[in-house]
CSV table of C-alpha atoms and ligand atoms in Angstrom, one decimal:
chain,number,residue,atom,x,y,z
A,1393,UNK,CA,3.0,31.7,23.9
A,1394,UNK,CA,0.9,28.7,23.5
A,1395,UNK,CA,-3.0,28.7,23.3
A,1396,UNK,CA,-5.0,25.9,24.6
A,1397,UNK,CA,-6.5,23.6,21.9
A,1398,UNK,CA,-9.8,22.5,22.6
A,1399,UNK,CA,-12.0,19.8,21.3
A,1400,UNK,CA,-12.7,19.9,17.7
A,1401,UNK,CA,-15.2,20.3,15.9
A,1402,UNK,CA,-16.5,18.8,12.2
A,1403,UNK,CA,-15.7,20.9,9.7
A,1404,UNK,CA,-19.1,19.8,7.6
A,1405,UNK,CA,-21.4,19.0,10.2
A,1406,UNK,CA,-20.0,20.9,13.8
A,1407,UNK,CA,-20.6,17.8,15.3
A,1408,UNK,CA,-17.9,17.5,17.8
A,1409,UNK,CA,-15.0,15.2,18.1
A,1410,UNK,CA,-14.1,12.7,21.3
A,1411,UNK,CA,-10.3,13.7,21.5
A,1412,UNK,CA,-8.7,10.0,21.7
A,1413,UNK,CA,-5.4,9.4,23.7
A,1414,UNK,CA,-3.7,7.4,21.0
A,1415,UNK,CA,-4.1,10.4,18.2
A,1416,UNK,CA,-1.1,10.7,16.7
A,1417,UNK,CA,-0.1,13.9,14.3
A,1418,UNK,CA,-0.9,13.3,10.6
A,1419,UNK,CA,-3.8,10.3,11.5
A,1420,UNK,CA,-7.0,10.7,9.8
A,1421,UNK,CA,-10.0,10.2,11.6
A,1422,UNK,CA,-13.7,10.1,10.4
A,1423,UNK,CA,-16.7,12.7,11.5
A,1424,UNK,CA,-18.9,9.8,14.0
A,1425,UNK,CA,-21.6,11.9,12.2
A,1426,UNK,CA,-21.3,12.5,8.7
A,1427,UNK,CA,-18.0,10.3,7.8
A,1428,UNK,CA,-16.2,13.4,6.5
A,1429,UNK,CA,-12.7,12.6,7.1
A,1430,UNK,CA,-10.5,14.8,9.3
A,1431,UNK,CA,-6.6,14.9,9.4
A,1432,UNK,CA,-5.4,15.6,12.9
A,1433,UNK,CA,-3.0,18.4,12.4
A,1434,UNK,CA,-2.3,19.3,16.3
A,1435,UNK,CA,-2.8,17.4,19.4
A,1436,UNK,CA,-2.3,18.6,23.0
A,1437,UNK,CA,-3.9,17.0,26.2
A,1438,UNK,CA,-6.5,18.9,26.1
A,1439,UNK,CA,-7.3,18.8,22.2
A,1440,UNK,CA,-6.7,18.5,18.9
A,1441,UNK,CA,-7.0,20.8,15.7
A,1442,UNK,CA,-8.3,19.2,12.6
A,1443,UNK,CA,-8.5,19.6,8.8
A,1444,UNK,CA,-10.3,18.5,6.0
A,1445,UNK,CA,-8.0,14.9,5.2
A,1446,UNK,CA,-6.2,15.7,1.7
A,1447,UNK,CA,-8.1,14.8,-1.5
A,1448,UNK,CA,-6.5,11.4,-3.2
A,1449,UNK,CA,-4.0,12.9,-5.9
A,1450,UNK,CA,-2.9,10.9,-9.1
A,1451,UNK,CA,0.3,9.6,-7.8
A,1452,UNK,CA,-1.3,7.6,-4.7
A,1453,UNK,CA,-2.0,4.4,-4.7
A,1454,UNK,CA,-1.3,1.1,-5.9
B,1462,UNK,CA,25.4,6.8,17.0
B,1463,UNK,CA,22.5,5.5,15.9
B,1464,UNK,CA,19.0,4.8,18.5
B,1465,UNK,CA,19.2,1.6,17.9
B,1466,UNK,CA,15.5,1.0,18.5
B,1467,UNK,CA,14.1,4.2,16.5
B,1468,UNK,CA,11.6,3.4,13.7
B,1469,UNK,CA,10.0,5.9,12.0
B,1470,UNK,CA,7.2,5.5,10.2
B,1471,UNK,CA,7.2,7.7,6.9
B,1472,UNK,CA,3.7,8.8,5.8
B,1473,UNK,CA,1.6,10.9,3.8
B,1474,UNK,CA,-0.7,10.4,6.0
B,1475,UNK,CA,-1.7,8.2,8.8
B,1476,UNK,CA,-4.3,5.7,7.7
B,1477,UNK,CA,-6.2,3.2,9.9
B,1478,UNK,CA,-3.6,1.1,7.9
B,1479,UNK,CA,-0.6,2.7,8.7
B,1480,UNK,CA,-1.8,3.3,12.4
B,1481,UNK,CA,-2.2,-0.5,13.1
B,1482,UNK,CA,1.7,-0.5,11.3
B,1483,UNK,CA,2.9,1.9,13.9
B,1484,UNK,CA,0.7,-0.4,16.7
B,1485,UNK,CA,2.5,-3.8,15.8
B,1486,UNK,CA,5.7,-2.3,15.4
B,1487,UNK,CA,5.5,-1.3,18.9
B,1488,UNK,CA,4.5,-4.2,20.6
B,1489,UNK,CA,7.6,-5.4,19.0
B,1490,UNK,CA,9.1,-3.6,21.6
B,1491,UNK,CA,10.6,-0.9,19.2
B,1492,UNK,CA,10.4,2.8,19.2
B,1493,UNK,CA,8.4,3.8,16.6
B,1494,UNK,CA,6.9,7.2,15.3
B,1495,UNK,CA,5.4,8.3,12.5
B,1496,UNK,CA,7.5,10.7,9.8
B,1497,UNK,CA,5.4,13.5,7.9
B,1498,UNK,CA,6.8,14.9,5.0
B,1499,UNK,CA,7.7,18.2,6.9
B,1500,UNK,CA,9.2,16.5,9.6
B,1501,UNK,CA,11.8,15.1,7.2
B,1502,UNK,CA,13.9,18.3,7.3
B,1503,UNK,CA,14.8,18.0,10.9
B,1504,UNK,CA,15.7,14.8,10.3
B,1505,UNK,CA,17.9,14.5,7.5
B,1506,UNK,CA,19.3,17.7,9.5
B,1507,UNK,CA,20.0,15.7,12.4
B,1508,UNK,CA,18.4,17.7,14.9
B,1509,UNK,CA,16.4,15.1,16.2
B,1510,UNK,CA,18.8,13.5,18.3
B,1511,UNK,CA,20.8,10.5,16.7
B,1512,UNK,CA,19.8,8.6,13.5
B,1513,UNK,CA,16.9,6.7,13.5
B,1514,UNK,CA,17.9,2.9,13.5
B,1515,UNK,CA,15.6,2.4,10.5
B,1516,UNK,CA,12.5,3.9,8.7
B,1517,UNK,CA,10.0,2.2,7.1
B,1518,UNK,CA,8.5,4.1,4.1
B,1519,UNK,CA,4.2,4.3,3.6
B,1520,UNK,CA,3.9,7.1,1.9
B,1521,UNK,CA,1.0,6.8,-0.1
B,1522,UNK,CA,2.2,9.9,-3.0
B,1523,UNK,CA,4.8,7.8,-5.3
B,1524,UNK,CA,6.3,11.3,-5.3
B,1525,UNK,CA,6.7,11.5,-1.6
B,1526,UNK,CA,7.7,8.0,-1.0
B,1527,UNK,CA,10.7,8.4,-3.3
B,1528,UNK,CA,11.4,11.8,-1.8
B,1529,UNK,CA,11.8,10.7,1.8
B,1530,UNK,CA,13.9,7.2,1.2
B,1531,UNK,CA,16.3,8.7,-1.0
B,1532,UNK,CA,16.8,12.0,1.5
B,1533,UNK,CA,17.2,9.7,4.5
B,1534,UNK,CA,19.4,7.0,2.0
B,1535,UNK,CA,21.6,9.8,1.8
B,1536,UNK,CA,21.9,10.8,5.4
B,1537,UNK,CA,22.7,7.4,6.2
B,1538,UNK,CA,19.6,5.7,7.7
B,1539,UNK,CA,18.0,2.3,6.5
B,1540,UNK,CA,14.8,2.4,4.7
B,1541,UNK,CA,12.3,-0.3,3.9
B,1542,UNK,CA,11.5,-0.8,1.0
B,1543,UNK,CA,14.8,0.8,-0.2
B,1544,UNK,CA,14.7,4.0,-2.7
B,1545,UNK,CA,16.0,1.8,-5.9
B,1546,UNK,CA,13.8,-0.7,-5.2
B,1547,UNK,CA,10.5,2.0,-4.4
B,1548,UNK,CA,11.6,3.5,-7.9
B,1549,UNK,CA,11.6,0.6,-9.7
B,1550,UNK,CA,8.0,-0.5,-8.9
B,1551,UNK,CA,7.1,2.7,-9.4
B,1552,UNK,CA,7.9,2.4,-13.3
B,1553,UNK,CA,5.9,-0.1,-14.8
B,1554,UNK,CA,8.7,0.1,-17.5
B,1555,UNK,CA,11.5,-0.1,-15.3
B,1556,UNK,CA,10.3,-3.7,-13.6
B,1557,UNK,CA,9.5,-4.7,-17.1
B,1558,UNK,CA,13.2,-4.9,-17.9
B,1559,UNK,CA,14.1,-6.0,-15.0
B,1560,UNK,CA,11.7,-9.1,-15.1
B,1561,UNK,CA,13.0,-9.7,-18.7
B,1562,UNK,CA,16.8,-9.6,-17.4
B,1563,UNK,CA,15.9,-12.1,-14.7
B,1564,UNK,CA,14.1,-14.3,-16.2
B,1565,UNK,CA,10.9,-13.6,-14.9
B,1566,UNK,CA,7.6,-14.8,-16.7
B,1567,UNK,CA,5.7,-11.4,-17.4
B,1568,UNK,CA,3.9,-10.9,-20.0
B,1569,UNK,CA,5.4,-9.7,-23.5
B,1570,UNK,CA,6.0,-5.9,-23.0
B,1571,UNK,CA,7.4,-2.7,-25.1
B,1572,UNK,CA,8.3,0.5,-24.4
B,1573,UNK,CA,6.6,3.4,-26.5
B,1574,UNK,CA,7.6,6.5,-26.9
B,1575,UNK,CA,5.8,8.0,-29.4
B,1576,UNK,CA,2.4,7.6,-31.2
B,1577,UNK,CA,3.9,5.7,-33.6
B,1578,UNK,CA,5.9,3.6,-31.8
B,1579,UNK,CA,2.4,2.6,-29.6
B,1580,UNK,CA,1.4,1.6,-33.3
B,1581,UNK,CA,3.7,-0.5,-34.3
B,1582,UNK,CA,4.3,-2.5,-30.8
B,1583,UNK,CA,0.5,-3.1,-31.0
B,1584,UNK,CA,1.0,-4.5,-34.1
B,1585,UNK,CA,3.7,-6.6,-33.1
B,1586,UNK,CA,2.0,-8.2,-29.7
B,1587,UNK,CA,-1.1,-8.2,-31.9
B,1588,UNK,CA,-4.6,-7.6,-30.5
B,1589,UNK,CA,-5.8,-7.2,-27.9
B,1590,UNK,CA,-3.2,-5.5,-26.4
B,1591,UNK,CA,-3.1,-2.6,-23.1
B,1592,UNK,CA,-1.4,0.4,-23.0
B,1593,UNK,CA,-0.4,1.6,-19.4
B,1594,UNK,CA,1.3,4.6,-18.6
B,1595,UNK,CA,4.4,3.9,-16.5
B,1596,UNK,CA,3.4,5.1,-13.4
B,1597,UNK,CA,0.2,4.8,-12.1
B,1598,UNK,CA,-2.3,3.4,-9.5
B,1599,UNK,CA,-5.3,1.7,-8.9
B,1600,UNK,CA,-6.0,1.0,-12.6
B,1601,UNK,CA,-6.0,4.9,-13.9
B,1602,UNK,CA,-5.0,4.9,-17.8
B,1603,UNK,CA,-4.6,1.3,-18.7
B,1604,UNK,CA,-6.6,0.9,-21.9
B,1605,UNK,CA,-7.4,-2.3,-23.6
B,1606,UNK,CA,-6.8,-2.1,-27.6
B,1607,UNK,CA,-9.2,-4.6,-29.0
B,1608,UNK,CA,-8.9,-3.7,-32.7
B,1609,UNK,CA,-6.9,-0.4,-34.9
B,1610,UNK,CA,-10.1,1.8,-34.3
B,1611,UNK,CA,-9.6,1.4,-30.6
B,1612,UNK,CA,-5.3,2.2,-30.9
B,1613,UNK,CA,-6.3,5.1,-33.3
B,1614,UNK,CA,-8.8,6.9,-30.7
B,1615,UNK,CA,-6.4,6.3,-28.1
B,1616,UNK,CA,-3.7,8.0,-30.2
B,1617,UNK,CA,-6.4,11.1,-31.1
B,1618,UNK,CA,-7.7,11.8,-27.8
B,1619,UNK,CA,-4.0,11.7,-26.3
B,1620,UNK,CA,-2.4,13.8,-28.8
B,1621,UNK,CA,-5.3,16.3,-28.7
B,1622,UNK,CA,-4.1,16.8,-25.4
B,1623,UNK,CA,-0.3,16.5,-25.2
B,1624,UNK,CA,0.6,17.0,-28.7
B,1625,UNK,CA,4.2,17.3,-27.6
B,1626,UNK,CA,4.1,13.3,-25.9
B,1627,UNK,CA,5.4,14.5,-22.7
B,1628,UNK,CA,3.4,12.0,-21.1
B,1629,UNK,CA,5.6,8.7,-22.4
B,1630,UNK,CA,6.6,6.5,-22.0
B,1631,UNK,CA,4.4,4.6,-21.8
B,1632,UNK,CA,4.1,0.2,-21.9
B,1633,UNK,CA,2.4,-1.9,-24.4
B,1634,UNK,CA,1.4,-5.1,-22.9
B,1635,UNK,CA,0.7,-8.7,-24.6
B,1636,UNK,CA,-3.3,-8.8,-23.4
B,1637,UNK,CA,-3.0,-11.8,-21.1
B,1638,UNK,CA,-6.5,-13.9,-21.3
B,1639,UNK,CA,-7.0,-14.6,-17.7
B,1640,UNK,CA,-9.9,-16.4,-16.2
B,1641,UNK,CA,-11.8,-13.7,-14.5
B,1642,UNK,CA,-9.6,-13.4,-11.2
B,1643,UNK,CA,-6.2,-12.7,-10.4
B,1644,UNK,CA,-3.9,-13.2,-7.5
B,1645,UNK,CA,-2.5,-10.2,-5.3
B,1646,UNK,CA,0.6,-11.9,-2.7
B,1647,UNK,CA,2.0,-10.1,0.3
B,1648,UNK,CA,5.5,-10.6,1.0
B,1649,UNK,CA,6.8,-10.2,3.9
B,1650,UNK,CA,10.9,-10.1,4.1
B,1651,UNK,CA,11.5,-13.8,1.9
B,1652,UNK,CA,7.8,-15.0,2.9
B,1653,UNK,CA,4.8,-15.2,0.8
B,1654,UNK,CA,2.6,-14.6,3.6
B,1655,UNK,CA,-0.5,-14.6,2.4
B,1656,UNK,CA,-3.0,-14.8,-1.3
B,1657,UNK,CA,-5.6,-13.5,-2.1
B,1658,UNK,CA,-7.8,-14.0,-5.0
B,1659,UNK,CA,-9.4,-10.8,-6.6
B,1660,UNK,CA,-12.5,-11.9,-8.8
B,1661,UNK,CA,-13.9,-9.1,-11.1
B,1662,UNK,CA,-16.0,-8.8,-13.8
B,1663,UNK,CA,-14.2,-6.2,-15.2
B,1664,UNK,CA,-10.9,-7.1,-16.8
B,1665,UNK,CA,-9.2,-5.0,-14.3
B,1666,UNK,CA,-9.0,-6.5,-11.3
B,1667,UNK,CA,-8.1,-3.7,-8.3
B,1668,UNK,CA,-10.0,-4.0,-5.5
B,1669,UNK,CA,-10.6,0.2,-5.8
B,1670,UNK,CA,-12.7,-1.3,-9.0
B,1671,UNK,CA,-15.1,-3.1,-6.7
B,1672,UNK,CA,-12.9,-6.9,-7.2
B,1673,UNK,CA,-14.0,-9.4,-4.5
B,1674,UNK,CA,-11.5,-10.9,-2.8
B,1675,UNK,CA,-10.7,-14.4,-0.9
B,1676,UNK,CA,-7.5,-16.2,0.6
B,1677,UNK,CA,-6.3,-18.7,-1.3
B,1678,UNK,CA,-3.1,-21.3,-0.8
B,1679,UNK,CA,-0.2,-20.0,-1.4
B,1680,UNK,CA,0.7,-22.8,-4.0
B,1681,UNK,CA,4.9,-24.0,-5.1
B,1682,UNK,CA,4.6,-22.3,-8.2
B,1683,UNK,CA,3.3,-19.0,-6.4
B,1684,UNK,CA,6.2,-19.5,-3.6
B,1685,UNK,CA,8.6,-19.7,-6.7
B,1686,UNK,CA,7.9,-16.6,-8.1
B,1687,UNK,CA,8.1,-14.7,-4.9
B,1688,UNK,CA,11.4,-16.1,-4.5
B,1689,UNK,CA,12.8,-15.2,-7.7
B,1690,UNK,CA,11.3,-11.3,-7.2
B,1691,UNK,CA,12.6,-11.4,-3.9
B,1692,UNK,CA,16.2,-12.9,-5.3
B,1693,UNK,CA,15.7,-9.6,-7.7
B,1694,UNK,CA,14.8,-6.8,-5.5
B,1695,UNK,CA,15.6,-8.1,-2.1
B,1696,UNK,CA,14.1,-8.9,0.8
B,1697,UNK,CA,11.3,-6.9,1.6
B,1698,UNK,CA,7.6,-5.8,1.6
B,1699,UNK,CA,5.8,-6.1,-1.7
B,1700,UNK,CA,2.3,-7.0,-2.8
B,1701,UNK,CA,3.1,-8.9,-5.9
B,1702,UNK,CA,0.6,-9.3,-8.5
B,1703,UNK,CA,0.3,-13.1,-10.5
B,1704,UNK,CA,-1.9,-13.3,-13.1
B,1705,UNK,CA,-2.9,-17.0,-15.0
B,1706,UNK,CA,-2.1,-17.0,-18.6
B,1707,UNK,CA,-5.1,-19.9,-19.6
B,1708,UNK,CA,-3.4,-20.2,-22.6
B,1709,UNK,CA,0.1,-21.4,-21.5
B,1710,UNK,CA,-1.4,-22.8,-17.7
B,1711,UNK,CA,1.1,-21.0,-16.4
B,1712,UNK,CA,1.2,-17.6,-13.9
B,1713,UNK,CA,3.4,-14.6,-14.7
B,1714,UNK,CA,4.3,-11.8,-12.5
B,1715,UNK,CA,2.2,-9.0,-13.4
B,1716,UNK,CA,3.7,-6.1,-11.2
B,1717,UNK,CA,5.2,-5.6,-7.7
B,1718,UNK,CA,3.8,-2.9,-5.6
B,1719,UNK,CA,6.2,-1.3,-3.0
B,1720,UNK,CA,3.6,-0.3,-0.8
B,1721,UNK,CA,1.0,-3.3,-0.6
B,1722,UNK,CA,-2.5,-1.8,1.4
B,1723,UNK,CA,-3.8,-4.7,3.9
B,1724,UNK,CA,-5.9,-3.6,6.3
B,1725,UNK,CA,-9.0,-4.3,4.5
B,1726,UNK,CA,-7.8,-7.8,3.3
B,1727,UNK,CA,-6.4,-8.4,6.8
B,1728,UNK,CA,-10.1,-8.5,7.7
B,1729,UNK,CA,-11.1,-11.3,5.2
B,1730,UNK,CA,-8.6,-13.5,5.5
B,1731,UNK,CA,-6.8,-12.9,9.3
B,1732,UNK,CA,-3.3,-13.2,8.6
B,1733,UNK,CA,-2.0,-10.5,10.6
B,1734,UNK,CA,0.5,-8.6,8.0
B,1735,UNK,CA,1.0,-6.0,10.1
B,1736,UNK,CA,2.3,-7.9,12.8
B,1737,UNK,CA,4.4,-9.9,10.8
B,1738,UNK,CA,6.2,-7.1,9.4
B,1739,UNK,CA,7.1,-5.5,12.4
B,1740,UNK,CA,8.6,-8.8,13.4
B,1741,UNK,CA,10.4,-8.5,10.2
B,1742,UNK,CA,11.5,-4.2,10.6
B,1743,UNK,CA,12.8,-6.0,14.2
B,1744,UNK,CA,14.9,-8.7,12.8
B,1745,UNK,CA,16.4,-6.8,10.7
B,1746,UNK,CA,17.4,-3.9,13.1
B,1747,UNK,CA,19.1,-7.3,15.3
B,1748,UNK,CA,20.6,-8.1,12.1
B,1749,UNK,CA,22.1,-4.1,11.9
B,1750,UNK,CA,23.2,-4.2,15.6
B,1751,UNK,CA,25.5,-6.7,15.5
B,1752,UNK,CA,26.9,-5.6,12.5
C,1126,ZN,ZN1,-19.4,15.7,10.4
């Protein structure tokens, strides 16, 4: 069984997220409001789930 | 069978960067989609559908990036850059040798790997000198040794905390005396595509370290060092790093990156590097097909 995903919200600031077409799984998108990056983790039609983008680790980079 | 006009797009994550990657390889008319590290299992497992044609690897964790082009190597796809080559700029070490097989002007450079061995290849290039660990990014670790007391505290503070030297090797440089800037070129396939100049006060010069940066020609003797890293690690996509010894007038080839970041550069100087490397990732699917 599948559940609906709606619109997200910021996970700093609640402010909430215009779902773009175009997202793709794995992009990272920034809060409009507060800049707080978000990586999109899910993405239906109707919405998207988010999470906190990953910290930058030692080995990234040039 | 291979889908001839599959392209996926291996990431850690998707970046504005890699995003406008995935855009321009697209409007080349290919089939392109992006390749998370978790999707890679299905893959290599062949359960989605045939072979991709070709995957292009922009995975930001060195780690990762090596991961995913060897896995896929091995299951019989293409990858650009290649795994051999990913490695090799990955290891500071590693293209050290190879520069010095080729015949490529780098600047002097040892392996260390132990305390003492840092010591005496310090006292061999003479001072200053930089250490650098092999691997590493965005400037993290390299440490200019201006005199003994400087070598000594870098020995201290490192062995207080790996006493055992697990983290060698590590690289000691020649310190190359380089008039405040230096050059960062994108290759694209054979092409130097574009130069940029990164001015910095600080003797580092990553643009993560707050450099400036502005186009610049790409001059005969900059062409001619592309070509002979390109005749080296093949065609490809590098950001290769040329730095102006004003002692000799001459540049040497600091480093090749596997994975060059342009989307901020784009923006200053308009060369569209994503566009021309999809146009590259499509000739060289043609270049498969006919095979
Ligand atoms: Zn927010």
């Amino acid at each position: 069984m599948t559940t609906a995903i709606a619109a997200p919200k910021c996970l700093v600031c609640d402010t909430e997220f215009e779902v773009q077409e175009d997202w793709e799984k794995g992009e990272i998108t920034e809060c409009a409001a507060c800049g707080q990056e978000h990586e999109v983790v899910e993405k239906s039609a109707t919405g998207a789930r988010l999470d906190l983008a990953p910290e930058v680790e030692e080995d990234w980079g040039e | 069978m291979t889908t001839a006009d599959q392209v996926l797009l291996s990431v850690t994550m998707l970046r504005p960067e890699e995003k406008l990657l995935l855009g321009a390889l697209r409007a080349e008319g290919l089939t392109a989609r992006p390749l998370l590290m978790e999707d890679l299992a299905e893959v290599v497992a062949g359960r989605t559908g045939g072979p991709p044609a070709l995957a292009v690897i922009r995975n930001l964790s060195h780690r990762d990036a090596i991961n995913v082009s060897r896995r896929l190597e091995y299951a019989g796809v293409t990858t650009l850059n290649r795994s051999s080559v990913i490695e090799a700029c990955n290891d500071k070490g590693l293209q050290s040798l190879l520069f010095a097989r080729h015949d490529i002007p780098h600047p002097v450079t040892r392996h260390a790997f132990s305390y003492d061995q840092v010591r005496s290849a310090v006292g061999e290039l003479g001072m200053p000198a930089v250490v650098k660990p092999v691997s590493g990014s965005w400037g993290r670790g390299v440490t200019k040794m201006a005199n003994a007391e400087c070598v000594e505290a870098w020995a201290g503070g490192r062995e207080s905390a790996d006493a055992t030297g697990k983290l060698f090797p590590v690289v000691v440089q020649a310190y190359v005396d380089k008039p405040g800037h230096d050059l960062r070129v994108v290759v694209v396939g054979r092409t130097p595509v574009v130069a940029i100049q990164r001015v910095s006060d600080d003797w580092r010069t990553n643009t993560h370290l707050g450099a400036r940066v502005q186009r610049v020609e790409v001059t005969a003797e900059i062409d001619k060092l592309c070509q002979q890293v390109v005749d080296v690690l093949g065609p490809g996509f590098y950001g290769v790093d040329l730095v102006e010894d004003r002692a000799a007038g001459e540049l040497l080839v600091l480093e090749v990156n596997a994975n060059p970041e342009f989307a901020k550069s784009s923006a200053t100087h308009g060369v569209d590097v994503a566009g021309l490397y999809a146009e590259f990732v499509a000739e060289q699917l043609s270049v498969t097909a006919t095979v």
